[in-house]
PDB file of C-alpha atoms (C1' of nucleotides) in Angstrom:
ATOM      1  CA  UNK A  43     234.932 286.413 192.616  1.00  0.00           C
ATOM      2  CA  UNK A  44     231.931 285.035 190.650  1.00  0.00           C
ATOM      3  CA  UNK A  45     228.914 286.947 190.248  1.00  0.00           C
ATOM      4  CA  UNK A  46     225.838 285.861 188.384  1.00  0.00           C
ATOM      5  CA  UNK A  47     227.354 285.193 184.906  1.00  0.00           C
ATOM      6  CA  UNK A  48     230.180 283.265 186.208  1.00  0.00           C
ATOM      7  CA  UNK A  49     227.939 281.076 188.522  1.00  0.00           C
ATOM      8  CA  UNK A  50     225.643 280.688 185.481  1.00  0.00           C
ATOM      9  CA  UNK A  51     228.242 279.350 183.486  1.00  0.00           C
ATOM     10  CA  UNK A  52     229.371 276.897 186.329  1.00  0.00           C
ATOM     11  CA  UNK A  53     225.796 275.772 186.462  1.00  0.00           C
ATOM     12  CA  UNK A  54     225.417 275.193 182.536  1.00  0.00           C
ATOM     13  CA  UNK A  55     228.941 273.411 182.511  1.00  0.00           C
ATOM     14  CA  UNK A  56     228.048 271.159 185.333  1.00  0.00           C
ATOM     15  CA  UNK A  57     224.466 270.262 184.048  1.00  0.00           C
ATOM     16  CA  UNK A  58     226.081 268.979 180.875  1.00  0.00           C
ATOM     17  CA  UNK A  59     228.715 267.042 182.520  1.00  0.00           C
ATOM     18  CA  UNK A  60     226.785 265.882 186.020  1.00  0.00           C
ATOM     19  CA  UNK A  61     222.989 265.292 185.160  1.00  0.00           C
ATOM     20  CA  UNK A  62     221.876 261.814 185.521  1.00  0.00           C
ATOM     21  CA  UNK A  63     224.899 260.878 186.406  1.00  0.00           C
ATOM     22  CA  UNK A  64     225.463 258.966 189.778  1.00  0.00           C
ATOM     23  CA  UNK A  65     227.223 260.118 193.146  1.00  0.00           C
ATOM     24  CA  UNK A  66     229.279 257.497 194.734  1.00  0.00           C
ATOM     25  CA  UNK A  67     229.922 259.145 197.962  1.00  0.00           C
ATOM     26  CA  UNK A  68     232.406 261.664 199.541  1.00  0.00           C
ATOM     27  CA  UNK A  69     235.816 261.134 199.911  1.00  0.00           C
ATOM     28  CA  UNK A  70     237.298 264.187 201.203  1.00  0.00           C
ATOM     29  CA  UNK A  71     235.629 267.159 203.456  1.00  0.00           C
ATOM     30  CA  UNK A  72     237.282 269.971 205.191  1.00  0.00           C
ATOM     31  CA  UNK A  73     234.524 270.164 208.082  1.00  0.00           C
ATOM     32  CA  UNK A  74     234.353 274.369 208.004  1.00  0.00           C
ATOM     33  CA  UNK A  75     233.210 273.953 204.396  1.00  0.00           C
ATOM     34  CA  UNK A  76     230.649 271.598 204.126  1.00  0.00           C
ATOM     35  CA  UNK A  77     227.624 271.818 206.708  1.00  0.00           C
ATOM     36  CA  UNK A  78     224.740 269.236 206.894  1.00  0.00           C
ATOM     37  CA  UNK A  79     220.748 269.677 207.770  1.00  0.00           C
ATOM     38  CA  UNK A  80     219.351 267.566 210.431  1.00  0.00           C
ATOM     39  CA  UNK A  81     219.960 263.957 210.104  1.00  0.00           C
ATOM     40  CA  UNK A  82     222.232 263.800 207.272  1.00  0.00           C
ATOM     41  CA  UNK A  83     225.475 263.407 206.945  1.00  0.00           C
ATOM     42  CA  UNK A  84     228.877 262.363 204.873  1.00  0.00           C
ATOM     43  CA  UNK A  85     226.946 258.808 204.314  1.00  0.00           C
ATOM     44  CA  UNK A  86     224.006 260.686 202.791  1.00  0.00           C
ATOM     45  CA  UNK A  87     225.492 261.419 199.624  1.00  0.00           C
ATOM     46  CA  UNK A  88     226.280 257.840 198.746  1.00  0.00           C
ATOM     47  CA  UNK A  89     224.321 256.090 195.973  1.00  0.00           C
ATOM     48  CA  UNK A  90     222.554 259.526 195.085  1.00  0.00           C
ATOM     49  CA  UNK A  91     222.384 260.969 191.375  1.00  0.00           C
ATOM     50  CA  UNK A  92     222.217 264.432 190.183  1.00  0.00           C
ATOM     51  CA  UNK A  93     219.000 265.222 189.271  1.00  0.00           C
ATOM     52  CA  UNK A  94     219.302 268.751 188.189  1.00  0.00           C
ATOM     53  CA  UNK A  95     221.633 271.623 188.649  1.00  0.00           C
ATOM     54  CA  UNK A  96     219.929 275.213 188.990  1.00  0.00           C
ATOM     55  CA  UNK A  97     221.289 278.429 190.197  1.00  0.00           C
ATOM     56  CA  UNK A  98     219.630 281.449 192.319  1.00  0.00           C
ATOM     57  CA  UNK A  99     221.453 284.678 192.306  1.00  0.00           C
ATOM     58  CA  UNK A 100     225.114 283.234 193.439  1.00  0.00           C
ATOM     59  CA  UNK A 101     223.981 280.216 194.974  1.00  0.00           C
ATOM     60  CA  UNK A 102     224.539 276.762 193.016  1.00  0.00           C
ATOM     61  CA  UNK A 103     221.533 273.987 193.514  1.00  0.00           C
ATOM     62  CA  UNK A 104     222.450 270.340 192.891  1.00  0.00           C
ATOM     63  CA  UNK A 105     219.142 268.692 193.002  1.00  0.00           C
ATOM     64  CA  UNK A 106     220.147 265.188 194.166  1.00  0.00           C
ATOM     65  CA  UNK A 107     216.532 263.541 194.206  1.00  0.00           C
ATOM     66  CA  UNK A 108     214.710 262.400 197.020  1.00  0.00           C
ATOM     67  CA  UNK A 109     214.224 265.764 198.171  1.00  0.00           C
ATOM     68  CA  UNK A 110     218.239 266.312 198.925  1.00  0.00           C
ATOM     69  CA  UNK A 111     219.708 269.340 197.600  1.00  0.00           C
ATOM     70  CA  UNK A 112     223.362 270.343 197.705  1.00  0.00           C
ATOM     71  CA  UNK A 113     223.818 273.969 197.786  1.00  0.00           C
ATOM     72  CA  UNK A 114     227.148 275.491 197.150  1.00  0.00           C
ATOM     73  CA  UNK A 115     228.626 279.250 197.241  1.00  0.00           C
ATOM     74  CA  UNK A 116     231.759 280.011 195.588  1.00  0.00           C
ATOM     75  CA  UNK A 117     232.238 283.388 197.775  1.00  0.00           C
ATOM     76  CA  UNK A 118     235.294 284.698 196.301  1.00  0.00           C
ATOM     77  CA  UNK A 119     237.690 281.957 194.951  1.00  0.00           C
ATOM     78  CA  UNK A 120     235.558 278.835 195.116  1.00  0.00           C
ATOM     79  CA  UNK A 121     236.217 276.635 192.136  1.00  0.00           C
ATOM     80  CA  UNK A 122     234.396 273.212 191.058  1.00  0.00           C
ATOM     81  CA  UNK A 123     235.471 271.214 188.536  1.00  0.00           C
ATOM     82  CA  UNK A 124     235.197 267.526 187.333  1.00  0.00           C
ATOM     83  CA  UNK A 125     238.832 265.922 186.973  1.00  0.00           C
ATOM     84  CA  UNK A 126     239.821 262.281 186.546  1.00  0.00           C
ATOM     85  CA  UNK A 127     240.410 260.714 189.901  1.00  0.00           C
ATOM     86  CA  UNK A 128     243.801 260.177 188.923  1.00  0.00           C
ATOM     87  CA  UNK A 129     244.867 263.716 188.370  1.00  0.00           C
ATOM     88  CA  UNK A 130     246.452 265.375 191.121  1.00  0.00           C
ATOM     89  CA  UNK A 131     244.034 267.346 193.596  1.00  0.00           C
ATOM     90  CA  UNK A 132     244.654 271.225 193.090  1.00  0.00           C
ATOM     91  CA  UNK A 133     245.753 273.211 196.216  1.00  0.00           C
ATOM     92  CA  UNK A 134     243.248 274.120 199.034  1.00  0.00           C
ATOM     93  CA  UNK A 135     240.778 270.884 197.707  1.00  0.00           C
ATOM     94  CA  UNK A 136     238.218 270.965 200.273  1.00  0.00           C
ATOM     95  CA  UNK A 137     235.637 268.817 199.016  1.00  0.00           C
ATOM     96  CA  UNK A 138     236.049 265.535 196.978  1.00  0.00           C
ATOM     97  CA  UNK A 139     233.134 263.651 195.593  1.00  0.00           C
ATOM     98  CA  UNK A 140     233.398 260.221 193.690  1.00  0.00           C
ATOM     99  CA  UNK A 141     231.429 260.050 190.506  1.00  0.00           C
ATOM    100  CA  UNK A 142     232.207 256.605 189.345  1.00  0.00           C
ATOM    101  CA  UNK A 143     234.117 256.233 185.991  1.00  0.00           C
ATOM    102  CA  UNK A 144     237.169 257.205 187.538  1.00  0.00           C
ATOM    103  CA  UNK A 145     236.132 260.510 188.165  1.00  0.00           C
ATOM    104  CA  UNK A 146     235.726 263.279 191.069  1.00  0.00           C
ATOM    105  CA  UNK A 147     233.447 266.500 191.345  1.00  0.00           C
ATOM    106  CA  UNK A 148     236.013 268.757 193.552  1.00  0.00           C
ATOM    107  CA  UNK A 149     235.581 271.982 195.297  1.00  0.00           C
ATOM    108  CA  UNK A 150     238.955 273.915 195.654  1.00  0.00           C
ATOM    109  CA  UNK A 151     238.694 277.388 197.687  1.00  0.00           C
ATOM    110  CA  UNK A 152     242.083 278.782 198.394  1.00  0.00           C
ATOM    111  CA  UNK A 153     240.497 281.768 200.881  1.00  0.00           C
ATOM    112  CA  UNK A 154     238.199 279.067 202.294  1.00  0.00           C
ATOM    113  CA  UNK A 155     235.420 281.711 202.101  1.00  0.00           C
ATOM    114  CA  UNK A 156     233.048 279.446 199.898  1.00  0.00           C
ATOM    115  CA  UNK A 157     230.222 276.912 201.772  1.00  0.00           C
ATOM    116  CA  UNK A 158     228.406 274.074 200.903  1.00  0.00           C
ATOM    117  CA  UNK A 159     225.494 272.520 202.468  1.00  0.00           C
ATOM    118  CA  UNK A 160     223.348 269.381 202.137  1.00  0.00           C
ATOM    119  CA  UNK A 161     219.716 269.638 202.748  1.00  0.00           C
ATOM    120  CA  UNK A 162     216.674 268.569 202.798  1.00  0.00           C
ATOM    121  CA  UNK A 163     213.945 270.494 200.735  1.00  0.00           C
ATOM    122  CA  UNK A 164     211.992 271.716 203.188  1.00  0.00           C
ATOM    123  CA  UNK A 165     215.251 273.011 204.958  1.00  0.00           C
ATOM    124  CA  UNK A 166     216.355 274.570 202.020  1.00  0.00           C
ATOM    125  CA  UNK A 167     213.027 276.512 201.705  1.00  0.00           C
ATOM    126  CA  UNK A 168     213.361 277.809 205.321  1.00  0.00           C
ATOM    127  CA  UNK A 169     217.133 278.726 204.734  1.00  0.00           C
ATOM    128  CA  UNK A 170     217.615 282.293 205.248  1.00  0.00           C
ATOM    129  CA  UNK A 171     220.163 283.238 202.872  1.00  0.00           C
ATOM    130  CA  UNK A 172     217.833 281.920 200.392  1.00  0.00           C
ATOM    131  CA  UNK A 173     214.892 283.569 201.509  1.00  0.00           C
ATOM    132  CA  UNK A 174     216.514 286.960 201.539  1.00  0.00           C
ATOM    133  CA  UNK A 175     217.696 286.892 198.165  1.00  0.00           C
ATOM    134  CA  UNK A 176     215.649 289.490 195.958  1.00  0.00           C
ATOM    135  CA  UNK A 177     214.424 288.827 192.386  1.00  0.00           C
ATOM    136  CA  UNK A 178     216.658 287.735 189.577  1.00  0.00           C
ATOM    137  CA  UNK A 179     218.255 290.838 187.955  1.00  0.00           C
ATOM    138  CA  UNK A 180     217.059 289.448 184.279  1.00  0.00           C
ATOM    139  CA  UNK A 181     213.574 289.027 185.596  1.00  0.00           C
ATOM    140  CA  UNK A 182     212.813 291.828 187.984  1.00  0.00           C
ATOM    141  CA  UNK A 183     209.944 294.267 186.684  1.00  0.00           C
ATOM    142  CA  UNK A 184     210.396 297.739 186.498  1.00  0.00           C
ATOM    143  CA  UNK A 185     207.941 298.725 189.013  1.00  0.00           C
ATOM    144  CA  UNK A 186     209.119 296.443 191.607  1.00  0.00           C
ATOM    145  CA  UNK A 187     212.784 297.279 191.095  1.00  0.00           C
ATOM    146  CA  UNK A 188     212.011 301.067 191.276  1.00  0.00           C
ATOM    147  CA  UNK A 189     209.881 299.990 194.676  1.00  0.00           C
ATOM    148  CA  UNK A 190     212.863 298.089 196.149  1.00  0.00           C
ATOM    149  CA  UNK A 191     215.053 301.483 195.170  1.00  0.00           C
ATOM    150  CA  UNK A 192     212.729 303.890 196.788  1.00  0.00           C
ATOM    151  CA  UNK A 193     213.131 302.343 200.320  1.00  0.00           C
ATOM    152  CA  UNK A 194     216.918 302.870 199.965  1.00  0.00           C
ATOM    153  CA  UNK A 195     218.656 305.846 201.927  1.00  0.00           C
ATOM    154  CA  UNK A 196     222.453 304.572 200.965  1.00  0.00           C
ATOM    155  CA  UNK A 197     224.075 304.736 197.372  1.00  0.00           C
ATOM    156  CA  UNK A 198     222.978 303.068 194.428  1.00  0.00           C
ATOM    157  CA  UNK A 199     225.867 301.105 194.150  1.00  0.00           C
ATOM    158  CA  UNK A 200     225.375 299.945 197.731  1.00  0.00           C
ATOM    159  CA  UNK A 201     221.589 298.922 196.839  1.00  0.00           C
ATOM    160  CA  UNK A 202     222.454 296.957 193.796  1.00  0.00           C
ATOM    161  CA  UNK A 203     225.572 294.913 195.906  1.00  0.00           C
ATOM    162  CA  UNK A 204     222.742 294.280 198.533  1.00  0.00           C
ATOM    163  CA  UNK A 205     221.553 290.727 197.592  1.00  0.00           C
ATOM    164  CA  UNK A 206     217.986 291.578 198.979  1.00  0.00           C
ATOM    165  CA  UNK A 207     217.587 294.239 196.290  1.00  0.00           C
ATOM    166  CA  UNK A 208     218.321 292.091 193.647  1.00  0.00           C
ATOM    167  CA  UNK A 209     220.138 288.741 193.437  1.00  0.00           C
ATOM    168  CA  UNK A 210     223.326 288.403 191.857  1.00  0.00           C
ATOM    169  CA  UNK A 211     225.297 291.440 190.961  1.00  0.00           C
ATOM    170  CA  UNK A 212     228.658 292.234 192.440  1.00  0.00           C
ATOM    171  CA  UNK A 213     231.436 294.484 192.308  1.00  0.00           C
ATOM    172  CA  UNK A 214     232.241 294.197 188.841  1.00  0.00           C
ATOM    173  CA  UNK A 215     228.984 293.924 187.144  1.00  0.00           C
ATOM    174  CA  UNK A 216     227.426 296.627 189.169  1.00  0.00           C
ATOM    175  CA  UNK A 217     230.217 299.153 187.950  1.00  0.00           C
ATOM    176  CA  UNK A 218     229.584 297.902 184.316  1.00  0.00           C
ATOM    177  CA  UNK A 219     226.004 298.269 184.666  1.00  0.00           C
ATOM    178  CA  UNK A 220     226.352 301.895 186.130  1.00  0.00           C
ATOM    179  CA  UNK A 221     228.395 302.989 183.412  1.00  0.00           C
ATOM    180  CA  UNK A 222     226.105 301.903 180.527  1.00  0.00           C
ATOM    181  CA  UNK A 223     223.049 303.137 182.440  1.00  0.00           C
ATOM    182  CA  UNK A 224     225.160 306.450 182.790  1.00  0.00           C
ATOM    183  CA  UNK A 225     224.510 306.899 186.361  1.00  0.00           C
ATOM    184  CA  UNK A 226     226.660 307.619 189.372  1.00  0.00           C
ATOM    185  CA  UNK A 227     227.572 305.016 191.761  1.00  0.00           C
ATOM    186  CA  UNK A 228     227.002 307.362 194.620  1.00  0.00           C
ATOM    187  CA  UNK A 229     223.501 308.585 193.466  1.00  0.00           C
ATOM    188  CA  UNK A 230     221.058 308.261 196.392  1.00  0.00           C
ATOM    189  CA  UNK A 231     219.036 304.893 195.251  1.00  0.00           C
ATOM    190  CA  UNK A 232     215.872 306.257 196.262  1.00  0.00           C
ATOM    191  CA  UNK A 233     216.296 309.506 194.287  1.00  0.00           C
ATOM    192  CA  UNK A 234     216.332 307.482 191.008  1.00  0.00           C
ATOM    193  CA  UNK A 235     213.579 308.769 188.381  1.00  0.00           C
ATOM    194  CA  UNK A 236     211.852 306.993 185.850  1.00  0.00           C
ATOM    195  CA  UNK A 237     213.958 307.506 183.096  1.00  0.00           C
ATOM    196  CA  UNK A 238     217.002 306.360 185.090  1.00  0.00           C
ATOM    197  CA  UNK A 239     215.419 303.348 186.530  1.00  0.00           C
ATOM    198  CA  UNK A 240     214.539 302.037 183.011  1.00  0.00           C
ATOM    199  CA  UNK A 241     218.120 302.841 182.001  1.00  0.00           C
ATOM    200  CA  UNK A 242     219.121 300.548 184.721  1.00  0.00           C
ATOM    201  CA  UNK A 243     216.989 297.931 183.979  1.00  0.00           C
ATOM    202  CA  UNK A 244     217.884 297.975 180.483  1.00  0.00           C
ATOM    203  CA  UNK A 245     221.881 298.039 181.346  1.00  0.00           C
ATOM    204  CA  UNK A 246     221.559 295.045 183.596  1.00  0.00           C
ATOM    205  CA  UNK A 247     220.136 292.793 180.848  1.00  0.00           C
ATOM    206  CA  UNK A 248     222.524 294.104 178.177  1.00  0.00           C
ATOM    207  CA  UNK A 249     225.681 293.355 180.556  1.00  0.00           C
ATOM    208  CA  UNK A 250     224.346 290.324 182.135  1.00  0.00           C
ATOM    209  CA  UNK A 251     223.239 288.802 178.994  1.00  0.00           C
ATOM    210  CA  UNK A 252     226.479 289.693 177.294  1.00  0.00           C
ATOM    211  CA  UNK A 253     228.396 288.469 179.880  1.00  0.00           C
ATOM    212  CA  UNK A 254     226.576 285.055 180.135  1.00  0.00           C
ATOM    213  CA  UNK A 255     227.308 284.494 176.264  1.00  0.00           C
ATOM    214  CA  UNK A 256     230.880 285.297 176.926  1.00  0.00           C
ATOM    215  CA  UNK A 257     231.437 282.483 180.000  1.00  0.00           C
ATOM    216  CA  UNK A 258     231.717 285.529 182.796  1.00  0.00           C
ATOM    217  CA  UNK A 259     234.548 287.333 183.363  1.00  0.00           C
ATOM    218  CA  UNK A 260     238.199 286.462 184.444  1.00  0.00           C
ATOM    219  CA  UNK A 261     239.977 289.155 186.569  1.00  0.00           C
ATOM    220  CA  UNK A 262     242.472 286.994 188.877  1.00  0.00           C
ATOM    221  CA  UNK A 263     240.735 283.595 190.016  1.00  0.00           C
ATOM    222  CA  UNK A 264     237.770 282.489 188.214  1.00  0.00           C
ATOM    223  CA  UNK A 265     237.902 279.266 185.848  1.00  0.00           C
ATOM    224  CA  UNK A 266     235.285 277.784 184.453  1.00  0.00           C
ATOM    225  CA  UNK A 267     234.435 274.417 185.454  1.00  0.00           C
ATOM    226  CA  UNK A 268     236.287 273.186 182.229  1.00  0.00           C
ATOM    227  CA  UNK A 269     239.411 275.046 183.354  1.00  0.00           C
ATOM    228  CA  UNK A 270     238.906 277.661 180.659  1.00  0.00           C
ATOM    229  CA  UNK A 271     239.063 281.528 181.293  1.00  0.00           C
ATOM    230  CA  UNK A 272     235.961 283.799 180.884  1.00  0.00           C
ATOM    231  CA  UNK A 273     235.850 286.289 178.174  1.00  0.00           C
ATOM    232  CA  UNK A 274     234.044 289.214 179.144  1.00  0.00           C
ATOM    233  CA  UNK A 275     236.710 290.995 180.928  1.00  0.00           C
ATOM    234  CA  UNK A 276     237.864 292.125 177.409  1.00  0.00           C
ATOM    235  CA  UNK A 277     234.688 294.131 177.241  1.00  0.00           C
ATOM    236  CA  UNK A 278     234.680 295.624 180.565  1.00  0.00           C
ATOM    237  CA  UNK A 279     233.927 299.306 180.129  1.00  0.00           C
ATOM    238  CA  UNK A 280     235.556 300.639 183.398  1.00  0.00           C
ATOM    239  CA  UNK A 281     236.227 297.662 185.838  1.00  0.00           C
ATOM    240  CA  UNK A 282     240.052 297.622 186.260  1.00  0.00           C
ATOM    241  CA  UNK A 283     240.776 300.104 183.759  1.00  0.00           C
ATOM    242  CA  UNK A 284     241.439 303.303 186.295  1.00  0.00           C
ATOM    243  CA  UNK A 285     243.620 305.743 184.362  1.00  0.00           C
ATOM    244  CA  UNK A 286     242.735 304.398 180.889  1.00  0.00           C
ATOM    245  CA  UNK A 287     240.564 306.396 178.564  1.00  0.00           C
ATOM    246  CA  UNK A 288     236.812 305.836 178.404  1.00  0.00           C
ATOM    247  CA  UNK A 289     235.555 303.756 175.537  1.00  0.00           C
ATOM    248  CA  UNK A 290     232.797 306.068 175.133  1.00  0.00           C
ATOM    249  CA  UNK A 291     234.250 309.620 175.642  1.00  0.00           C
ATOM    250  CA  UNK A 292     237.943 309.401 175.732  1.00  0.00           C
ATOM    251  CA  UNK A 293     238.137 310.745 179.234  1.00  0.00           C
ATOM    252  CA  UNK A 294     239.964 309.053 181.834  1.00  0.00           C
ATOM    253  CA  UNK A 295     238.203 306.167 184.028  1.00  0.00           C
ATOM    254  CA  UNK A 296     238.790 306.580 187.420  1.00  0.00           C
ATOM    255  CA  UNK A 297     238.665 304.736 190.539  1.00  0.00           C
ATOM    256  CA  UNK A 298     237.015 305.775 193.925  1.00  0.00           C
ATOM    257  CA  UNK A 299     235.754 303.646 197.184  1.00  0.00           C
ATOM    258  CA  UNK A 300     231.955 303.296 197.624  1.00  0.00           C
ATOM    259  CA  UNK A 301     230.510 301.098 200.354  1.00  0.00           C
ATOM    260  CA  UNK A 302     234.032 299.981 201.108  1.00  0.00           C
ATOM    261  CA  UNK A 303     234.493 298.843 197.393  1.00  0.00           C
ATOM    262  CA  UNK A 304     237.068 299.657 194.643  1.00  0.00           C
ATOM    263  CA  UNK A 305     234.737 301.376 192.143  1.00  0.00           C
ATOM    264  CA  UNK A 306     235.639 302.103 188.570  1.00  0.00           C
ATOM    265  CA  UNK A 307     233.627 304.894 186.616  1.00  0.00           C
ATOM    266  CA  UNK A 308     233.883 307.475 183.992  1.00  0.00           C
ATOM    267  CA  UNK A 309     232.919 310.562 185.852  1.00  0.00           C
ATOM    268  CA  UNK A 310     231.945 312.611 182.338  1.00  0.00           C
ATOM    269  CA  UNK A 311     229.851 309.637 181.300  1.00  0.00           C
ATOM    270  CA  UNK A 312     228.444 309.193 184.699  1.00  0.00           C
ATOM    271  CA  UNK A 313     227.938 312.619 186.122  1.00  0.00           C
ATOM    272  CA  UNK A 314     226.852 312.665 189.973  1.00  0.00           C
ATOM    273  CA  UNK A 315     223.723 314.800 188.793  1.00  0.00           C
ATOM    274  CA  UNK A 316     222.434 315.609 185.425  1.00  0.00           C
ATOM    275  CA  UNK A 317     224.295 317.547 182.711  1.00  0.00           C
ATOM    276  CA  UNK A 318     225.534 317.568 179.691  1.00  0.00           C
ATOM    277  CA  UNK A 319     226.671 314.317 178.971  1.00  0.00           C
ATOM    278  CA  UNK A 320     228.669 313.232 175.946  1.00  0.00           C
ATOM    279  CA  UNK A 321     226.597 310.925 173.178  1.00  0.00           C
ATOM    280  CA  UNK A 322     226.752 307.190 175.240  1.00  0.00           C
ATOM    281  CA  UNK A 323     224.238 305.639 173.085  1.00  0.00           C
ATOM    282  CA  UNK A 324     226.840 303.407 171.314  1.00  0.00           C
ATOM    283  CA  UNK A 325     228.236 301.709 174.206  1.00  0.00           C
ATOM    284  CA  UNK A 326     226.140 298.864 173.212  1.00  0.00           C
ATOM    285  CA  UNK A 327     228.374 298.758 170.018  1.00  0.00           C
ATOM    286  CA  UNK A 328     231.271 299.244 171.928  1.00  0.00           C
ATOM    287  CA  UNK A 329     230.681 296.639 174.617  1.00  0.00           C
ATOM    288  CA  UNK A 330     230.553 294.055 171.894  1.00  0.00           C
ATOM    289  CA  UNK A 331     234.010 294.453 170.469  1.00  0.00           C
ATOM    290  CA  UNK A 332     237.099 292.644 171.581  1.00  0.00           C
ATOM    291  CA  UNK A 333     239.960 294.746 172.527  1.00  0.00           C
TER     292      UNK A 333
ATOM    293  C1'  DT B 119     224.399 301.740 207.218  1.00  0.00           C
ATOM    294  C1'  DC B 120     229.000 301.146 207.924  1.00  0.00           C
ATOM    295  C1'  DT B 121     233.295 298.130 209.199  1.00  0.00           C
ATOM    296  C1'  DA B 122     235.654 294.230 210.787  1.00  0.00           C
ATOM    297  C1'  DA B 123     236.182 289.679 210.225  1.00  0.00           C
ATOM    298  C1'  DC B 124     236.470 285.683 207.678  1.00  0.00           C
ATOM    299  C1'  DC B 125     241.272 283.280 204.738  1.00  0.00           C
ATOM    300  C1'  DT B 126     245.060 283.302 201.497  1.00  0.00           C
ATOM    301  C1'  DG B 127     247.927 284.810 197.690  1.00  0.00           C
ATOM    302  C1'  DA B 128     249.087 288.502 194.476  1.00  0.00           C
ATOM    303  C1'  DT B 129     250.791 292.845 193.944  1.00  0.00           C
ATOM    304  C1'  DC B 130     252.126 297.636 195.414  1.00  0.00           C
TER     305       DC B 130
ATOM    306  C1'  DG C   6     255.982 295.018 205.068  1.00  0.00           C
ATOM    307  C1'  DA C   7     251.391 296.645 203.584  1.00  0.00           C
ATOM    308  C1'  DT C   8     247.509 296.667 200.748  1.00  0.00           C
ATOM    309  C1'  DC C   9     243.789 294.717 197.983  1.00  0.00           C
ATOM    310  C1'  DA C  10     240.903 290.841 196.112  1.00  0.00           C
ATOM    311  C1'  DG C  11     235.111 289.373 191.959  1.00  0.00           C
ATOM    312  C1'  DG C  12     231.276 287.920 198.964  1.00  0.00           C
ATOM    313  C1'  DT C  13     228.478 287.790 202.967  1.00  0.00           C
ATOM    314  C1'  DT C  14     227.474 288.678 207.714  1.00  0.00           C
ATOM    315  C1'  DA C  15     227.983 289.886 212.609  1.00  0.00           C
ATOM    316  C1'  DG C  16     228.218 293.576 215.518  1.00  0.00           C
ATOM    317  C1'  DA C  17     228.480 298.342 216.501  1.00  0.00           C
TER     318       DA C  17
END
DNA sequence: TCTAACCTGATC
DNA sequence: GATCAGGTTAGA
């Protein structure tokens, strides 16, 4: 469910609420959901406090001080929230920490795909998931991105979904980015030209910044820690809009399957290979509109 | 590089 | 009842 903008929103909200706050201990944990580094266990949480909260790709990083880090990956349906201890726990609440002041940090996850790990910093640095992540899409250098794409034999969409190419994009934002960049998801990644790579990188920045500013996208499950929905779904140009009119050219948005994922695009604006395309210079303007 | 698998719930 | 879902990964 959550991609970079949603995870960034979660990190920001929790940072406001949790940093500087003490962690009294772990009250409840599903054994499949929370794993521990060497020598660590449920008792390791007691007496710690939140020194900082960061994000790398779609992974949340809670700095608990004393070289201890809690990582949380929300996967598809994971959700973090801070609630009064007296409030009824949500369904599928798999992790609960006591925060003091009669509040709890809770992780709930219907599909139970999400994972948390308590690690020492040295173990975190050796963590294979973290080590395999590519650069942040908002920071990646154009030359670096081109080089990474050139090594790919598969589709452009598949490459962008691979977290080792760039870290944090998922199914929604890849489709939105490719639409703004006017690139077909099935283009062979390695064949991307300079001008196409420039458009791609610019579209990444534009879409991700707008999505972060809007608090992410809510399609079905995603909720901010505050309980609010994201706002960026209203600005989606193609995702979830099969059969509707493209906001750029008026033609129909279609849904296809690419690398096994439902994929939305406007075939007129995103031709498989170059051809005259309708003026799409102003996708940016319509991207900001509320519909 | 693709598919199946991990789980459950919502929707067709 | 069958299919699909915003993620990742083991295995073919």
